[in-house]
PDB file of C-alpha atoms in Angstrom:
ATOM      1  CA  UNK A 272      33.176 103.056  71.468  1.00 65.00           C
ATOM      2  CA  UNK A 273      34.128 105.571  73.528  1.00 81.00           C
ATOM      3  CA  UNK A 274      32.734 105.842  76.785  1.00 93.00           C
ATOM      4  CA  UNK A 275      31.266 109.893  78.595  1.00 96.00           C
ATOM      5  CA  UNK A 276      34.614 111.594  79.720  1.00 96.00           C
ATOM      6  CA  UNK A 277      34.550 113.809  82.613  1.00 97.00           C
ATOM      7  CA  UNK A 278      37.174 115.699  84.675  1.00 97.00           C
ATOM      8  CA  UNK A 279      37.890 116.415  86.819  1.00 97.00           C
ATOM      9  CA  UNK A 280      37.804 113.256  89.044  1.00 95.00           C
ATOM     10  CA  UNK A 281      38.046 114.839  92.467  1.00 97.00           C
ATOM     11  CA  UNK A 282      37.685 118.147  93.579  1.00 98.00           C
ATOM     12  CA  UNK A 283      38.287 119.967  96.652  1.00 98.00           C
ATOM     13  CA  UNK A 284      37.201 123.247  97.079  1.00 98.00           C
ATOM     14  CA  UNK A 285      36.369 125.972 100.381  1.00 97.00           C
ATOM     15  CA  UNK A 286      32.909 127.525 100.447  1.00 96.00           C
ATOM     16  CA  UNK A 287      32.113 130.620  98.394  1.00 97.00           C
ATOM     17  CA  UNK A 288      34.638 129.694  96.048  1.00 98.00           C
ATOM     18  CA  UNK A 289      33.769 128.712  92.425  1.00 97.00           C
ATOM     19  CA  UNK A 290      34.023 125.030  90.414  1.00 98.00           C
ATOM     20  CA  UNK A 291      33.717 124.083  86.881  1.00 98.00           C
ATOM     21  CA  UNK A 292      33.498 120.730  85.766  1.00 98.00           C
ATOM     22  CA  UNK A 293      33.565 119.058  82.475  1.00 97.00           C
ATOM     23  CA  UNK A 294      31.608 116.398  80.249  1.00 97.00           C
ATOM     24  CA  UNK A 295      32.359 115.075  76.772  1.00 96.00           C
ATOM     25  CA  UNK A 296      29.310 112.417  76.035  1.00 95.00           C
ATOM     26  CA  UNK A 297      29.037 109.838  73.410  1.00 93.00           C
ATOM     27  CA  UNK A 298      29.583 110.734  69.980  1.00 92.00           C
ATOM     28  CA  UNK A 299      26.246 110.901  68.573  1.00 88.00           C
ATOM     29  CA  UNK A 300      24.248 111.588  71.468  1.00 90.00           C
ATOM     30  CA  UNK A 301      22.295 114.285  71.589  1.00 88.00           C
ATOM     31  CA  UNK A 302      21.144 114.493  74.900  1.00 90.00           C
ATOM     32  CA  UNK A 303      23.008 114.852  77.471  1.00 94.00           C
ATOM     33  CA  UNK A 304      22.280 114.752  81.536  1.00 94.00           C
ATOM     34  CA  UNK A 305      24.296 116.538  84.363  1.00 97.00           C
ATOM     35  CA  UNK A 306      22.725 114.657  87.457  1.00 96.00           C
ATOM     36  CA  UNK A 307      23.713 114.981  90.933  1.00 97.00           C
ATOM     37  CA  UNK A 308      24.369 112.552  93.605  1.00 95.00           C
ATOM     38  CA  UNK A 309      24.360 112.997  97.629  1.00 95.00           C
ATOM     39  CA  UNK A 310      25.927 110.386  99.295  1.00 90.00           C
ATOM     40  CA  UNK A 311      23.204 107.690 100.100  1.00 86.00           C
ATOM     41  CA  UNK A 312      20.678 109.474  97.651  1.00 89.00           C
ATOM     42  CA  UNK A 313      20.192 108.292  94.318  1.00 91.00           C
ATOM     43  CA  UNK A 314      21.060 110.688  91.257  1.00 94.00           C
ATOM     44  CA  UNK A 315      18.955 113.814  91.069  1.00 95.00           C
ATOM     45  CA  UNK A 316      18.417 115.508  87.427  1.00 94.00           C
ATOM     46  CA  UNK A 317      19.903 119.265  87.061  1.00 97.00           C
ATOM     47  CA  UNK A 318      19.448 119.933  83.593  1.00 96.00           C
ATOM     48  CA  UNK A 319      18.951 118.452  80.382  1.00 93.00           C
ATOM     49  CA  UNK A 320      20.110 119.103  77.087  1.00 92.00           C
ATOM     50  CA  UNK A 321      18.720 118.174  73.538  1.00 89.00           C
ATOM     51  CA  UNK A 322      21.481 119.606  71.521  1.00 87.00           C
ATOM     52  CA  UNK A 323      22.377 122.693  72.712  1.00 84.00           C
ATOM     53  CA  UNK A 324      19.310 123.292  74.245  1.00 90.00           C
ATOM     54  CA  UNK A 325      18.139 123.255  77.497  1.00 93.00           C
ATOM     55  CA  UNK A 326      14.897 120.287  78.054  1.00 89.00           C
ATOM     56  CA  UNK A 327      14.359 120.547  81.238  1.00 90.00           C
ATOM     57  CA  UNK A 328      16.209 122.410  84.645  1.00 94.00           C
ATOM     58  CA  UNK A 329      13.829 122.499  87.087  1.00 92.00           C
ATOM     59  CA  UNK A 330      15.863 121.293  89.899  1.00 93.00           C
ATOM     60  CA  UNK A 331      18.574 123.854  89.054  1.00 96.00           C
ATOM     61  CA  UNK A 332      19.786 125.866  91.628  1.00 95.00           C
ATOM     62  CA  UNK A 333      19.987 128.875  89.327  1.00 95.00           C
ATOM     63  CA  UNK A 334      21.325 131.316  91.875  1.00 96.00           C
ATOM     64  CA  UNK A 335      24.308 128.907  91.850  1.00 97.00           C
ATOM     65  CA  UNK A 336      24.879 126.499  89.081  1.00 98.00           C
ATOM     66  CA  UNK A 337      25.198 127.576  85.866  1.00 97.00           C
ATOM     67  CA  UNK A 338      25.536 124.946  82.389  1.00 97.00           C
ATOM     68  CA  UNK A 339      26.238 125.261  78.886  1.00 95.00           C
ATOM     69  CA  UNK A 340      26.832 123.183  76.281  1.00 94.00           C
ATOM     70  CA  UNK A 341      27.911 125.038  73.142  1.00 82.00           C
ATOM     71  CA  UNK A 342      27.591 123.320  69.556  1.00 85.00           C
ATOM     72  CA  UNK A 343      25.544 120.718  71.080  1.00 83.00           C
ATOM     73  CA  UNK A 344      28.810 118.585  71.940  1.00 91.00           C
ATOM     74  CA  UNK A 345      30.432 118.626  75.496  1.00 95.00           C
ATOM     75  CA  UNK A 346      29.054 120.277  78.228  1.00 97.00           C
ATOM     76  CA  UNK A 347      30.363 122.360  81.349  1.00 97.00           C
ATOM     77  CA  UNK A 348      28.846 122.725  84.771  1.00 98.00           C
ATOM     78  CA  UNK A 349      29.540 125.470  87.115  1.00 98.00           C
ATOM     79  CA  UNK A 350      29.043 126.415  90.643  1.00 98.00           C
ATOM     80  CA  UNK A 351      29.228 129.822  92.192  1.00 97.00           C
ATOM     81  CA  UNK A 352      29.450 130.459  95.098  1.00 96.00           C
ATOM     82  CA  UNK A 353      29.655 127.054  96.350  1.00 97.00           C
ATOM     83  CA  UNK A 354      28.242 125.666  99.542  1.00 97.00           C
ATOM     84  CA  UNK A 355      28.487 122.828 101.390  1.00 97.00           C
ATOM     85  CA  UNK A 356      25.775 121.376 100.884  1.00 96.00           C
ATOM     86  CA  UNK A 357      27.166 121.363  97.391  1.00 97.00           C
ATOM     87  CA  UNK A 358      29.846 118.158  98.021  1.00 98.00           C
ATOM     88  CA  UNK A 359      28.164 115.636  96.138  1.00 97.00           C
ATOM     89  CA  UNK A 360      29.531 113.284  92.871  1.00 95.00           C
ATOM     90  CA  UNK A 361      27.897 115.197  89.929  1.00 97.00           C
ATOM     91  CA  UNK A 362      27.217 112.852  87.465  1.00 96.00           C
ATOM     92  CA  UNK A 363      27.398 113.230  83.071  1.00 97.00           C
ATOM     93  CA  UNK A 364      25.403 111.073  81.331  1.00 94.00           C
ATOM     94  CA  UNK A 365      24.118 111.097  77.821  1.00 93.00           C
ATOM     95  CA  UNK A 366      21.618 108.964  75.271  1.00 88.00           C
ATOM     96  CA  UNK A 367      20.751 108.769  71.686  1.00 82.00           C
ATOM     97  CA  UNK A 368      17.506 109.576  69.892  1.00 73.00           C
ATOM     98  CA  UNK A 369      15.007 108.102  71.554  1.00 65.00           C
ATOM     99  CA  UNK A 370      11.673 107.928  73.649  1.00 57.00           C
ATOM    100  CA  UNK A 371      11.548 107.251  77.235  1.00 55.00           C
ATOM    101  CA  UNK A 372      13.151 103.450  76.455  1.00 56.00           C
ATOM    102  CA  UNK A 373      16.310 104.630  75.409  1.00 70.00           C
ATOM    103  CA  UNK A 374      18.783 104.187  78.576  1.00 80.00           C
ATOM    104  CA  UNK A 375      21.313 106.932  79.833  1.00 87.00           C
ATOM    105  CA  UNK A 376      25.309 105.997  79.514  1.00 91.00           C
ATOM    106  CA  UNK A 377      26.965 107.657  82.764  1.00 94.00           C
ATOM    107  CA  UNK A 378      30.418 108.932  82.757  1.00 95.00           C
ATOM    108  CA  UNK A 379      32.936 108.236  86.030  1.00 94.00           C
ATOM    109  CA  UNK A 380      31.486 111.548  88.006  1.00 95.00           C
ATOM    110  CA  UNK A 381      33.568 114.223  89.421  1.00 96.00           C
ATOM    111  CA  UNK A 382      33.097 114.210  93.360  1.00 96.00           C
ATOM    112  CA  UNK A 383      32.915 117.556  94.786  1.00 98.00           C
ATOM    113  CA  UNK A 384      34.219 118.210  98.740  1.00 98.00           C
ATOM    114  CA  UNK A 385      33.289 121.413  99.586  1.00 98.00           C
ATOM    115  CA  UNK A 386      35.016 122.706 103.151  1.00 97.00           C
TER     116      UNK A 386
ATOM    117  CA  UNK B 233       4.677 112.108  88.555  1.00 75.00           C
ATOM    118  CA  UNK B 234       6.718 108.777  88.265  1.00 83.00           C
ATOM    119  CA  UNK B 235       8.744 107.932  91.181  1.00 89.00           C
ATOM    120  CA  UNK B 236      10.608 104.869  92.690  1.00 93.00           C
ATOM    121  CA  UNK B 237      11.047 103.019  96.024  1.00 95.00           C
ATOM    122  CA  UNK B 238      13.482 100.584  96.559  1.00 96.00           C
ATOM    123  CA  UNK B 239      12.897  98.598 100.064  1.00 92.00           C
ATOM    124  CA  UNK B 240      15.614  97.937 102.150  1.00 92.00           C
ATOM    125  CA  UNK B 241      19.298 100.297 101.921  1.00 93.00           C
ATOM    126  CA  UNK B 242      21.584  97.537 102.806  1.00 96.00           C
ATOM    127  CA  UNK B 243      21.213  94.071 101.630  1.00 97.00           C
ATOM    128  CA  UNK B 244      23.718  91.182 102.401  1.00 97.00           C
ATOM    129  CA  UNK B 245      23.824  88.009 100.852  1.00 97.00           C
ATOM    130  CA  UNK B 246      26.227  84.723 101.350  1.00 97.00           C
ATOM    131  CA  UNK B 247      28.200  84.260  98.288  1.00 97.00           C
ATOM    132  CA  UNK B 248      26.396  81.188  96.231  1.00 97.00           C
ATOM    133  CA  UNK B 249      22.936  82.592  97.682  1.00 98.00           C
ATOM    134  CA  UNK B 250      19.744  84.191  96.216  1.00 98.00           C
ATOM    135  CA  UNK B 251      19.945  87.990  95.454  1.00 98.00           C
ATOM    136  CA  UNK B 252      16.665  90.220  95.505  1.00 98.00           C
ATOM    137  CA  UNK B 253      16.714  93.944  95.313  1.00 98.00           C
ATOM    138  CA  UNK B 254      12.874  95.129  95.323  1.00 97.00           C
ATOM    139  CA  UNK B 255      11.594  98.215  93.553  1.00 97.00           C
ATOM    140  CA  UNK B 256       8.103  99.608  93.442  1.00 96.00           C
ATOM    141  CA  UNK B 257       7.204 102.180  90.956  1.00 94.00           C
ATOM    142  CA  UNK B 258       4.209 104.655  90.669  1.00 91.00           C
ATOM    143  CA  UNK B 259       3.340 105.835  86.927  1.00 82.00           C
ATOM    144  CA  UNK B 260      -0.025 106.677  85.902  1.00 76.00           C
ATOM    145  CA  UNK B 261       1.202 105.493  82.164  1.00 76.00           C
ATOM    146  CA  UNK B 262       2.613 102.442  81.157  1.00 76.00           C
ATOM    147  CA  UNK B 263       6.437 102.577  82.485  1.00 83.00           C
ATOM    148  CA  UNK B 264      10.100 102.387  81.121  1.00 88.00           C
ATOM    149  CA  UNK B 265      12.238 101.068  84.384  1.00 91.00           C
ATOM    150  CA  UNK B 266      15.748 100.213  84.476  1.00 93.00           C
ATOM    151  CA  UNK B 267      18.353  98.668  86.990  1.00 96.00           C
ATOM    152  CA  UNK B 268      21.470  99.675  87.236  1.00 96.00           C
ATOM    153  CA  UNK B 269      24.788  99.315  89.411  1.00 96.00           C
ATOM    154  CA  UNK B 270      27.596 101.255  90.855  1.00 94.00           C
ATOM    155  CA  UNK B 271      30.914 100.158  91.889  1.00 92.00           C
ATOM    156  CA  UNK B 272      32.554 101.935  94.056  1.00 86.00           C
ATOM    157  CA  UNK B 273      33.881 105.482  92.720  1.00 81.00           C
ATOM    158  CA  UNK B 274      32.551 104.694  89.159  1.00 85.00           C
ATOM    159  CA  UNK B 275      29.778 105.645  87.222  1.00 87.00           C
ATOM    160  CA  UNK B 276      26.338 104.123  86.643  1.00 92.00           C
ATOM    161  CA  UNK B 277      26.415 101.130  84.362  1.00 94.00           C
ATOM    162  CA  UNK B 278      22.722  99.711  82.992  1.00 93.00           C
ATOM    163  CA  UNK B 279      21.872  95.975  84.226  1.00 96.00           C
ATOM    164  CA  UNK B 280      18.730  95.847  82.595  1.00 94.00           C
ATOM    165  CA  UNK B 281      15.657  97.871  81.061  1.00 91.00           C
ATOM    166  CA  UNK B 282      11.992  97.214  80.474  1.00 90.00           C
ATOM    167  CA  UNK B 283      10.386  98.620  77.550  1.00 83.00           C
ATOM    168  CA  UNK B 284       7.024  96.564  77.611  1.00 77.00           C
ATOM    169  CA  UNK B 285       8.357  94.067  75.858  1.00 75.00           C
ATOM    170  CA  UNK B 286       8.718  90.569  77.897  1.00 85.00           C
ATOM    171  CA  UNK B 287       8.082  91.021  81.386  1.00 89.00           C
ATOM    172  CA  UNK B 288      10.772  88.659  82.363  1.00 94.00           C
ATOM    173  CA  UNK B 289      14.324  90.820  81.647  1.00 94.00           C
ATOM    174  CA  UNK B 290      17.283  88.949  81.549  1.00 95.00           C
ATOM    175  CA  UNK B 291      20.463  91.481  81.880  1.00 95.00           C
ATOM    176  CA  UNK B 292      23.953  91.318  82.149  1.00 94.00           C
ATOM    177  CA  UNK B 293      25.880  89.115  84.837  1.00 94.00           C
ATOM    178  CA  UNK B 294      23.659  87.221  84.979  1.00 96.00           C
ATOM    179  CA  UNK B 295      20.507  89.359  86.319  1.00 97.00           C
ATOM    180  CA  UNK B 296      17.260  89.606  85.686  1.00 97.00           C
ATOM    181  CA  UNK B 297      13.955  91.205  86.664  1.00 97.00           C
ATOM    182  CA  UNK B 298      10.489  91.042  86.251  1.00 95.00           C
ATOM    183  CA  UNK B 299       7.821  92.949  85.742  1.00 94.00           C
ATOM    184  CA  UNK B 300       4.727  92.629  87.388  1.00 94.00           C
ATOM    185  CA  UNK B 301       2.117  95.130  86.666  1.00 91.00           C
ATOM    186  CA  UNK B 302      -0.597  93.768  89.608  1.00 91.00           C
ATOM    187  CA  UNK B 303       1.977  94.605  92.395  1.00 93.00           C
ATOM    188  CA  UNK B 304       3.790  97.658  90.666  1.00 93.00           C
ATOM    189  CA  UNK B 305       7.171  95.839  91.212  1.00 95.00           C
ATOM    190  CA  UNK B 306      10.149  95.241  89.178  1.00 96.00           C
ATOM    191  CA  UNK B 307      12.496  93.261  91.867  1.00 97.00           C
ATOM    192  CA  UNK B 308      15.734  92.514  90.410  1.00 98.00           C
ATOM    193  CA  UNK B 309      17.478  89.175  91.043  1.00 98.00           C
ATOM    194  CA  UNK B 310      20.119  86.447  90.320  1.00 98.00           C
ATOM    195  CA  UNK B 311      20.327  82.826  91.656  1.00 97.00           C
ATOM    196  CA  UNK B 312      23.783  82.874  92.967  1.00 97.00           C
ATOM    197  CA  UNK B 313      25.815  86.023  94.136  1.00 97.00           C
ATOM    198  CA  UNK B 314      29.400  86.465  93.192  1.00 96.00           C
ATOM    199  CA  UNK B 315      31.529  88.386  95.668  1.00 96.00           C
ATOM    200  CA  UNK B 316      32.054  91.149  92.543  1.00 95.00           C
ATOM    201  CA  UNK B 317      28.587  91.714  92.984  1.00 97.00           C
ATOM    202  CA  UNK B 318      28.934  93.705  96.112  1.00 96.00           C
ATOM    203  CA  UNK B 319      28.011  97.130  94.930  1.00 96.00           C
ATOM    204  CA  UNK B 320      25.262  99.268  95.204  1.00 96.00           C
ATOM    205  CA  UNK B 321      21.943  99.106  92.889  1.00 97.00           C
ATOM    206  CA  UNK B 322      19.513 101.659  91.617  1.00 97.00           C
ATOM    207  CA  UNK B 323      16.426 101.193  90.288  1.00 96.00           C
ATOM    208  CA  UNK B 324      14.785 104.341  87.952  1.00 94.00           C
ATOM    209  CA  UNK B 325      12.098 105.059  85.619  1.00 90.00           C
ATOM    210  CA  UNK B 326      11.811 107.154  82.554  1.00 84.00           C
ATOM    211  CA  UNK B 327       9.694 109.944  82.148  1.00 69.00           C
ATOM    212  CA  UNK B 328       8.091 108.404  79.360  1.00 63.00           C
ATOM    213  CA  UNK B 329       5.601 110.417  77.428  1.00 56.00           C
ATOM    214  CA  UNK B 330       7.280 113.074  78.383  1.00 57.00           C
ATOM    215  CA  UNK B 331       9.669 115.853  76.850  1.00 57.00           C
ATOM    216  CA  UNK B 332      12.589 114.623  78.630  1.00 63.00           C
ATOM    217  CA  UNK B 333      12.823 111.161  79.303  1.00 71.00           C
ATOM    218  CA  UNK B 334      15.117 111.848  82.255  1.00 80.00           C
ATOM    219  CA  UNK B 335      15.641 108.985  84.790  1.00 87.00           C
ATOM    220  CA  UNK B 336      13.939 109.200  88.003  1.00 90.00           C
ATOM    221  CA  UNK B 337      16.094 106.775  90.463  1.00 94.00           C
ATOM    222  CA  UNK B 338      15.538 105.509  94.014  1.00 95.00           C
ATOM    223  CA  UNK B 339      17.608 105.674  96.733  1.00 95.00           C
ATOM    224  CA  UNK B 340      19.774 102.655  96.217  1.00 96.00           C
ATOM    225  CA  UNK B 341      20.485  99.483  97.359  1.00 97.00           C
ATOM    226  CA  UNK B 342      24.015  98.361  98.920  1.00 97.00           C
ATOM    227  CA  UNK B 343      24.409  94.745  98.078  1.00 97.00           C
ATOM    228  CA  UNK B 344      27.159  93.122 100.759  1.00 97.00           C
ATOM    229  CA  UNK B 345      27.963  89.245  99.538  1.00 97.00           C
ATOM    230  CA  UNK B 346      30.163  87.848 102.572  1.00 96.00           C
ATOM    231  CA  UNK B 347      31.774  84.677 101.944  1.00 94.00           C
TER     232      UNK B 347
END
């Protein structure tokens, strides 16, 4: 089974410019996670998608980030402008149906340097 | 709200010795928690869950961890470390009852295993 793709690996940007990253979960899964992870913090949710739509973004900088994930399959993740407080490894993951006992399968991340 | 601590950021261990990575979690229900690892520049990858089910978990690599409801723990462990399980160790809880069931982590826990 194929594992959650996402790219790119590594990305290096300057503040105030703009990123997009990518996320192609599990066939099957509905829900999929875009978390994000400070170096020697553990992963923080920024949104959550049932399908195609949004569960829960709370901790969404919505001035900022923007996500999407059209016909409920992969998923993109976007940050404009970006700061750097932004450089962080921003983590995919995605589950199947379940409730609350049903673990998360993480992707590789993408790790963000903003300068 | 749920939440996590994990004592102690930095563990080391000999190789051949006892690992324990503690975690205390706050829930006002009945939890969901999970362990899981991260090797360098990779992705999260799930040790072990609890679904209230046996307290005593037995994972993968030969981990386990067990739940004790009295002291609010869930302290992984494993009898003798391997040098490839230097890595660093997150535990989280679902949101369970909840419309989400994101993953609330802690901070993390960087196992060293000198040999």
């Amino acid at each position: 089974e194929a594992g959650v793709a996402q790219s790119p690996r590594y990305k290096i940007i300057e503040k105030r410019q703009s990123v997009a990253f990518w996320c192609n979960p599990i066939s099957g899964h509905a829900t999929l996670y875009w978390y994000q992870q400070i170096l020697g913090q553990g992963p923080k949710l920024l949104i959550q998608f049932q399908n195609n739509g949004v569960v829960d973004d709370s901790q969404l900088p919505k001035d900022r980030f923007s996500a999407e994930r059209l016909k409920g399959v992969d998923s993109t993740l976007k940050i404009q402008p970006a700061k750097l407080e932004d450089s962080a490894v921003y983590l995919c993951a995605s589950s199947p149906p379940g409730t609350g006992n049903t673990e998360a399968f993480f992707g590789q991340g993408t790790r963000l340097t903003v300068v | 709200a749920q939440s996590v601590t994990q004592l102690g950021s930095h563990v080391s261990v000999s190789e051949g010795a006892l690992v324990l990575l503690r975690c205390n979690y706050s829930s006002s229900v009945p939890p969901y928690l999970f362990w899981y690892v991260q090797y360098p520049n990779q992705g999260l990858q799930l040790l072990l869950k609890y679904t209230s089910a046996a307290t005593l978990v037995k994972g993968i690599n030969g981990f386990e961890a067990e739940f004790k409801k009295s002291e609010t723990s869930f302290h992984l462990t494993k009898p003798s470390a391997h040098m490839s399980d230097a890595a660093e160790y997150f535990c989280a809880v679902s949101d369970y009852g909840g419309a989400t069931n994101k993953l609330i982590f802690g901070t993390g826990t960087l196992l060293a295993v000198q040999p």
